Coordinates of C-alpha atoms in Angstrom, one line a residue:
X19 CA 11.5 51.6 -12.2
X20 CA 14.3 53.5 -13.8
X21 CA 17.2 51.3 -12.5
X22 CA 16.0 48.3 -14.5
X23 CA 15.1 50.7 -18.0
X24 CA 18.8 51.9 -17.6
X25 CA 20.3 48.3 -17.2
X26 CA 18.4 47.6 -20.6
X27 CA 19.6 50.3 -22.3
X28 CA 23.1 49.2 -21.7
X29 CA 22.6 45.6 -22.4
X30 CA 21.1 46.8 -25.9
X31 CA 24.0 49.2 -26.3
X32 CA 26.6 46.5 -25.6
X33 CA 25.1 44.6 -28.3
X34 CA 24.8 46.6 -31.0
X35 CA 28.7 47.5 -30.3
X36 CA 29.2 43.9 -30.7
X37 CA 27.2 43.7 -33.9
X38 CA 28.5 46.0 -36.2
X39 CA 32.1 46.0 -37.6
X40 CA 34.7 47.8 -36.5
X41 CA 35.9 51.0 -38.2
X42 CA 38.9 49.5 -39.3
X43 CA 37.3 46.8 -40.9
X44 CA 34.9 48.8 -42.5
X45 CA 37.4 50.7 -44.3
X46 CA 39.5 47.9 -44.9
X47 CA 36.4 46.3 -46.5
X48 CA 35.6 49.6 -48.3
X49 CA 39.0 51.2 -49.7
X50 CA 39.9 47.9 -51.0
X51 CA 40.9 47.6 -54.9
X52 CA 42.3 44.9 -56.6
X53 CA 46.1 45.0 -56.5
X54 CA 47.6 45.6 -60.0
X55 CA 49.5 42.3 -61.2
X56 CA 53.1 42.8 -61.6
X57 CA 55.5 42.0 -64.6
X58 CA 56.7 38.3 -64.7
X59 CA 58.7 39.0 -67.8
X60 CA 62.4 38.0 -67.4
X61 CA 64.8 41.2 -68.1
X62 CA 68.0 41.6 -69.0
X63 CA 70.5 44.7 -68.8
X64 CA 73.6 44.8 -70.7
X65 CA 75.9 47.9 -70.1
X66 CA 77.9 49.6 -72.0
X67 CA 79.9 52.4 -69.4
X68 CA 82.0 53.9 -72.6
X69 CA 79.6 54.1 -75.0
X70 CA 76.9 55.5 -72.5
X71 CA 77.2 57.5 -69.5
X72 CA 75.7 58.7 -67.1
X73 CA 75.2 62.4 -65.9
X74 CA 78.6 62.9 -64.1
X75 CA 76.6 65.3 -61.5
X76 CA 75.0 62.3 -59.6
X77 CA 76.8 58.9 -58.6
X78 CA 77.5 56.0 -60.6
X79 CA 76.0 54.1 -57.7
X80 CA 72.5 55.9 -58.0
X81 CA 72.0 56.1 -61.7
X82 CA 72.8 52.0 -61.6
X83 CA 69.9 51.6 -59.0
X84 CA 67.8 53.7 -60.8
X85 CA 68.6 51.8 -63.7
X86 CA 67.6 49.1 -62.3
X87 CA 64.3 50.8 -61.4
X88 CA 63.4 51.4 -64.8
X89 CA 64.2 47.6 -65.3
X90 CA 62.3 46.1 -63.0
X91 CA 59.0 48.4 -64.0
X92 CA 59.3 46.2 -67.4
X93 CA 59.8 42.7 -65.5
X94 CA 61.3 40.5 -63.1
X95 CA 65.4 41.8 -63.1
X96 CA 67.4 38.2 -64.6
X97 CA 70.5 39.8 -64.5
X98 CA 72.5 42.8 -64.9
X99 CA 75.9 43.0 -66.8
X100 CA 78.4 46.6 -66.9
X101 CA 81.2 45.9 -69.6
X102 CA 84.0 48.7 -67.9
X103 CA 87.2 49.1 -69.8
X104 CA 90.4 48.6 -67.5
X105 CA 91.6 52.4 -67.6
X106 CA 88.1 54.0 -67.3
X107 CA 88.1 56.4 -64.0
X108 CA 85.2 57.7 -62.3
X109 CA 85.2 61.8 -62.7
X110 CA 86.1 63.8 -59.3
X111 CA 83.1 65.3 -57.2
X112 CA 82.3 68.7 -58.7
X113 CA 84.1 71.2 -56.1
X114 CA 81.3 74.3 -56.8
X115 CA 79.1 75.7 -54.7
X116 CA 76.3 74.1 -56.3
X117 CA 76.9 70.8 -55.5
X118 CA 75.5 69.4 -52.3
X119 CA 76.1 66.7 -49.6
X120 CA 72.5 64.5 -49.0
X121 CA 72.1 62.4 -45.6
X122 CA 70.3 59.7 -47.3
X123 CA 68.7 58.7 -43.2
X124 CA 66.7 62.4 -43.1
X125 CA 67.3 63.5 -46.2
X126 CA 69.4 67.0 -44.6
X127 CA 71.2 68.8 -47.4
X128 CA 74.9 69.8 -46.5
X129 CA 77.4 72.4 -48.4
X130 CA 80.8 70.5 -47.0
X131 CA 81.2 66.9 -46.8
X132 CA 83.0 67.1 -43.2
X133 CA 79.5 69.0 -41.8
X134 CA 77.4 65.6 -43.6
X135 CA 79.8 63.3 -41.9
X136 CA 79.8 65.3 -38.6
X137 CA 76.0 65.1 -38.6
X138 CA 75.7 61.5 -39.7
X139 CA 78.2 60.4 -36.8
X140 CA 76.6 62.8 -34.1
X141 CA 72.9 61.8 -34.6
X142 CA 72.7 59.0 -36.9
X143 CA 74.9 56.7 -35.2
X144 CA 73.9 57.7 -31.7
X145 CA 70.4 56.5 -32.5
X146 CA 71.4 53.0 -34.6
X147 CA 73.1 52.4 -31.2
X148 CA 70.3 52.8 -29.0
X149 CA 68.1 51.1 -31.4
X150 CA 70.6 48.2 -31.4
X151 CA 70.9 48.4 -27.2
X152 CA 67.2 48.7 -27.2
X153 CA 66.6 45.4 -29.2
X154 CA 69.6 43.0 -27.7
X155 CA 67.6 44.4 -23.8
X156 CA 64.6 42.7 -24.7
X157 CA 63.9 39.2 -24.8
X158 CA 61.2 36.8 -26.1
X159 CA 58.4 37.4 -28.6
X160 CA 59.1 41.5 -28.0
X161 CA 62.3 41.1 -29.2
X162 CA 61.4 39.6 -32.2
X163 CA 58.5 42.8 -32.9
X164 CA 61.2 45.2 -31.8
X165 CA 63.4 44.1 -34.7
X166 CA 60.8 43.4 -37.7
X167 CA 59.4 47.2 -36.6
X168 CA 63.2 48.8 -36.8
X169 CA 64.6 46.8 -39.7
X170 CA 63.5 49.5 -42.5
X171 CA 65.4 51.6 -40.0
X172 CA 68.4 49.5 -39.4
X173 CA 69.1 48.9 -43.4
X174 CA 68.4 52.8 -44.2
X175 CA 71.0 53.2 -41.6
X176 CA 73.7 50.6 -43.0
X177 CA 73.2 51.5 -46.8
X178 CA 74.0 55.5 -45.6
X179 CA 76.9 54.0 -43.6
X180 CA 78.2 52.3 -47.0
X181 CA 77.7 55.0 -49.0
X182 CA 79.3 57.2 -47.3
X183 CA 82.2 55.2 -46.6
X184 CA 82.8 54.2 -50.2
X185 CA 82.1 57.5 -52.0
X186 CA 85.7 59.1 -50.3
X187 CA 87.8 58.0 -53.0
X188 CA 86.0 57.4 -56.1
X189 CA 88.2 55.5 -58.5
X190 CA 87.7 52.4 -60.6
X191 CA 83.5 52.1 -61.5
X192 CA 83.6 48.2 -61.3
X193 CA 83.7 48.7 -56.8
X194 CA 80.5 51.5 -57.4
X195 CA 78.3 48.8 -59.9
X196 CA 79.4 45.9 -57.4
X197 CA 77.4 47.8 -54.9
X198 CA 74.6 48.2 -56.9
X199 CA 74.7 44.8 -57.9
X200 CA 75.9 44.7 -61.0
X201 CA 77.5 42.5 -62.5
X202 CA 81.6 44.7 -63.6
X203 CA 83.5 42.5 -66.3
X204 CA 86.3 44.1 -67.3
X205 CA 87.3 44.2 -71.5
X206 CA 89.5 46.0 -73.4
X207 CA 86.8 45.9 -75.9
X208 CA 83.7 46.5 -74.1
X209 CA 81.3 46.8 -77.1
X210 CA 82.5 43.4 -78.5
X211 CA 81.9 42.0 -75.3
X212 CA 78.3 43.3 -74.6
X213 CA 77.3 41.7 -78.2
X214 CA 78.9 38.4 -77.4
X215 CA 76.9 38.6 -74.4
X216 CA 73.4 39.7 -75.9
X217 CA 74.0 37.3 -79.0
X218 CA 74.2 34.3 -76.2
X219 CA 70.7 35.5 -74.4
X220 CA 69.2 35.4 -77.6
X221 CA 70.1 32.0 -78.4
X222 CA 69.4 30.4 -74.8
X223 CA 65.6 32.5 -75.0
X224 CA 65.6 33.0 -71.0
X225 CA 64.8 36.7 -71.1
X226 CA 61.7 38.4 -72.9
X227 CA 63.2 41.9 -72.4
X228 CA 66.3 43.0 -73.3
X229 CA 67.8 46.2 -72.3
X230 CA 70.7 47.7 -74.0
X231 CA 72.2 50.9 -71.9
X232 CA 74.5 51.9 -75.2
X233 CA 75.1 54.5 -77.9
X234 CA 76.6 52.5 -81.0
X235 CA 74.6 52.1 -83.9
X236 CA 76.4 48.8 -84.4
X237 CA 74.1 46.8 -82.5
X238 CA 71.2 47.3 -84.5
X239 CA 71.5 43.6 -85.8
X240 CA 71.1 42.7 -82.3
X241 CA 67.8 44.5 -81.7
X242 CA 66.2 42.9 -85.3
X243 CA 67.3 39.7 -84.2
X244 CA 65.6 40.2 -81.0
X245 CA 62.4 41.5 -82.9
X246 CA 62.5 38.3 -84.9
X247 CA 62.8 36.3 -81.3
X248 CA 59.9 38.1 -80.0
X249 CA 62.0 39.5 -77.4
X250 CA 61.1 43.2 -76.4
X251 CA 64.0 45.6 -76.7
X252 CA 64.7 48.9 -74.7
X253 CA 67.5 51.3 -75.0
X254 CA 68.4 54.0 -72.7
X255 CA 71.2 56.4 -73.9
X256 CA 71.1 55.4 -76.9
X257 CA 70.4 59.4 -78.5
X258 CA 71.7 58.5 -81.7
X259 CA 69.7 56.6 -84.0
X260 CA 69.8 52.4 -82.3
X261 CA 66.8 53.3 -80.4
X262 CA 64.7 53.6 -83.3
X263 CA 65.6 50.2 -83.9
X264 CA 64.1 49.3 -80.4
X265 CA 60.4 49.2 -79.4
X266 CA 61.1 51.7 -76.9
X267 CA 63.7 54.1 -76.1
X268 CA 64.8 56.5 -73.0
X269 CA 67.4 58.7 -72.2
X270 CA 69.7 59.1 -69.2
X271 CA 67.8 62.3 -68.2
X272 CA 64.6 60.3 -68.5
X273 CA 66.0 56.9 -66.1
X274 CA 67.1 59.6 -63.8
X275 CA 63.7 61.6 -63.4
X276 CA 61.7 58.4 -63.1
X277 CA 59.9 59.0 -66.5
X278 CA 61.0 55.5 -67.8
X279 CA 59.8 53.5 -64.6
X280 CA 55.9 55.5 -64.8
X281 CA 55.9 54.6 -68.5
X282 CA 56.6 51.1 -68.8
X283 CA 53.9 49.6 -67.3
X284 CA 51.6 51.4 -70.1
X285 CA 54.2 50.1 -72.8
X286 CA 54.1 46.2 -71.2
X287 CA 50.5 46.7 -71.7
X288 CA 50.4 47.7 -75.7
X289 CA 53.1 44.9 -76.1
X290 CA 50.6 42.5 -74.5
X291 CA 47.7 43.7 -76.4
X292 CA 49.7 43.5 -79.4
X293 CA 50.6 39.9 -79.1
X294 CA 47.2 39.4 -78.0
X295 CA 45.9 40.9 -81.6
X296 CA 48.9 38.6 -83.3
X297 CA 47.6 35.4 -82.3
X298 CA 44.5 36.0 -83.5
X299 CA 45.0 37.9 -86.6
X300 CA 44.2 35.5 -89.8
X301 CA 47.2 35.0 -92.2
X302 CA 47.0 33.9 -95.8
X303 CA 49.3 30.9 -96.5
X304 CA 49.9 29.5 -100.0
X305 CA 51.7 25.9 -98.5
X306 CA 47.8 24.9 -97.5
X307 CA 46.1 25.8 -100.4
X308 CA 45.1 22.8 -102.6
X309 CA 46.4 22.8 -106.7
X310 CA 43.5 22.0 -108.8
X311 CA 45.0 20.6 -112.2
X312 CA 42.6 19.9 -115.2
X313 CA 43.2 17.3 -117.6
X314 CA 43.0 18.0 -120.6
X315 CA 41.2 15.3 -123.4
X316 CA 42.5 16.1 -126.5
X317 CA 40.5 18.4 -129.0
X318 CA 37.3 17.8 -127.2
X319 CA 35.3 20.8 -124.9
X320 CA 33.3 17.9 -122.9
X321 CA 30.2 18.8 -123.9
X322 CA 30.0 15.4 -124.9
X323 CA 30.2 13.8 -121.6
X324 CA 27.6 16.6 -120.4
X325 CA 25.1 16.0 -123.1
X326 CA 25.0 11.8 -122.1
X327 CA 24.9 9.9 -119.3
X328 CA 25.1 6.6 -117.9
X329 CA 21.6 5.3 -119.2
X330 CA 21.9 6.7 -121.9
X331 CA 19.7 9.9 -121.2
X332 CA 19.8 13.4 -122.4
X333 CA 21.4 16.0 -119.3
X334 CA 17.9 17.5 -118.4
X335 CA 16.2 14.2 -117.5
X336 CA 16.2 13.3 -114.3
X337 CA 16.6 9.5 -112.8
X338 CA 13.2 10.2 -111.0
X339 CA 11.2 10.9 -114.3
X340 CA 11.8 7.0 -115.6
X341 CA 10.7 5.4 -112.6
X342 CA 7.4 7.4 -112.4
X343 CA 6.6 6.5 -115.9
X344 CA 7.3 3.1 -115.1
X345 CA 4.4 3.3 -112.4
X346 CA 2.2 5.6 -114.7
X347 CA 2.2 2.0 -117.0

């Protein structure tokens, strides 16, 4: 009797296992939120190297991918200009003791550059070639899951690699904010060339953000004429006074730290509630009201014309009364 109670408690076992959802799912089906919608709103960065640096103590590389961070956190990146003069230099490395060599694959601090480059070669590159020999061994559909799981791995490895072979002998920025894909036009007269540039965006209207990375209080016409475009304006560096001209400003310190990319989704939110309250805010325009004229009769008030009327009746007689007397007879 207790062989057949035991099968039945198995088969009911068996099928409440099969009923209820899997713990995966039910967290899946839990933790779930709404993914936040990101910026559509095209941006544009214009550069000005001369008139605004960067802090000499990190690379030009990393502050322009930061920068372009920051830019992305207000929109969808268009396209990013640097205006370099011809004779600007990158500054040496900082030869103290407080500056530090970073393995960008583990993140390992290093005093000397020879010990980073010793470590990156001894251990780095020992494992991107096994990974590589491990992915051209296999074959077939685990070939192609071998290399989607060790891409992020394989592209950490080769933008170390690229950085470290390009940062020996810093010289001219354009070959740093080429890396970081930038866009290096070289001018004698790089302010005059970033406001050509900016005064053509405005005109063609494909951006809705413009970011100016510049210092000169001459561009200030630039940022009114992109407040009367409706085009939001953001300038980081700028620590004199053009970014009060702006709707927002940061500084270099601020890009760096990450400040500017966690407060600009906040700030594309006020600017979209504030268009928002613009479109439906009433406005008082005199082109529709209508011009009442009043003719004027000569000496005469019209209390003539108020006193008669047509038949001939005195103003507090009404139609009706004439009719119901003619009945009444």
């Amino acid at each position: 009797m207790s062989r057949p109670l035991h099968n039945l408690r198995r088969r009911l076992l068996s099928s409440t296992l099969r009923v209820l959802p899997s713990p995966s799912h039910r967290l899946s089906t839990t933790s779930s939120t709404p993914a936040t919608r990101a910026p559509t709103t095209p941006v544009a960065v214009l550069w000005d190297l001369a008139a605004s640096r960067p802090p000499s103590k990190l690379p030009l590389y990393d502050s322009a991918v930061r920068l372009h961070l920051a830019a992305s956190s207000f929109g969808r990146l268009r396209f990013s200009a640097a205006f370099v003069h011809p004779c600007h230099r990158l500054p040496d490395p900082d030869p103290s003791a407080d500056a530090t060599n970073l393995c960008r694959v583990c993140g390992r601090k290093f005093r000397a550059r020879d010990a980073l480059l010793r470590h990156f070669d001894t251990i780095h590159t020992r494992e991107h070639a096994k990974r590589l020999e491990r992915i051209e061994s296999s074959r077939g559909d685990r070939r192609v899951r071998l290399a989607a799981s060790l891409s992020l791995k394989l592209s950490k490895y080769t933008k170390a690699a690229r950085e470290l072979t390009a940062g020996v002998n810093p010289g001219s920025p354009a070959d740093e904010l080429r890396r970081a894909r930038v866009h290096a036009e070289l001018s004698r007269y790089p302010s005059t060339a970033l406001r050509d540039r900016a005064q053509e965006v405005l005109d063609d209207g494909s951006v809705g953000c413009l970011m100016l990375v510049s210092g000169r209080e001459e561009l200030s016409p630039l940022l009114r004429l992109a407040k009367e475009k409706g085009v939001r304006s953001v300038v980081v560096g700028g620590e004199s006074g053009l970014a009060r001209w702006a709707d927002t400003g940061f500084t270099w310190a601020e890009v760096i730290a990450g400040k500017a990319r966690k407060a600009a989704p906040s700030m594309s939110g006020k600017w979209r509630d504030r268009d928002v309250l613009k479109g439906l805010e009433w406005r008082y325009e005199d082109d529709d009201e209508e011009e009442v004229v009043f003719e004027e009769d000569g000496d005469g008030d019209g209390s003539e014309e108020l006193a008669g009327s047509a038949n001939g009746k005195p103003w507090w007689k009404l139609e009706s009364d004439g009719e119901d007397s003619s009945l009444c007879t």
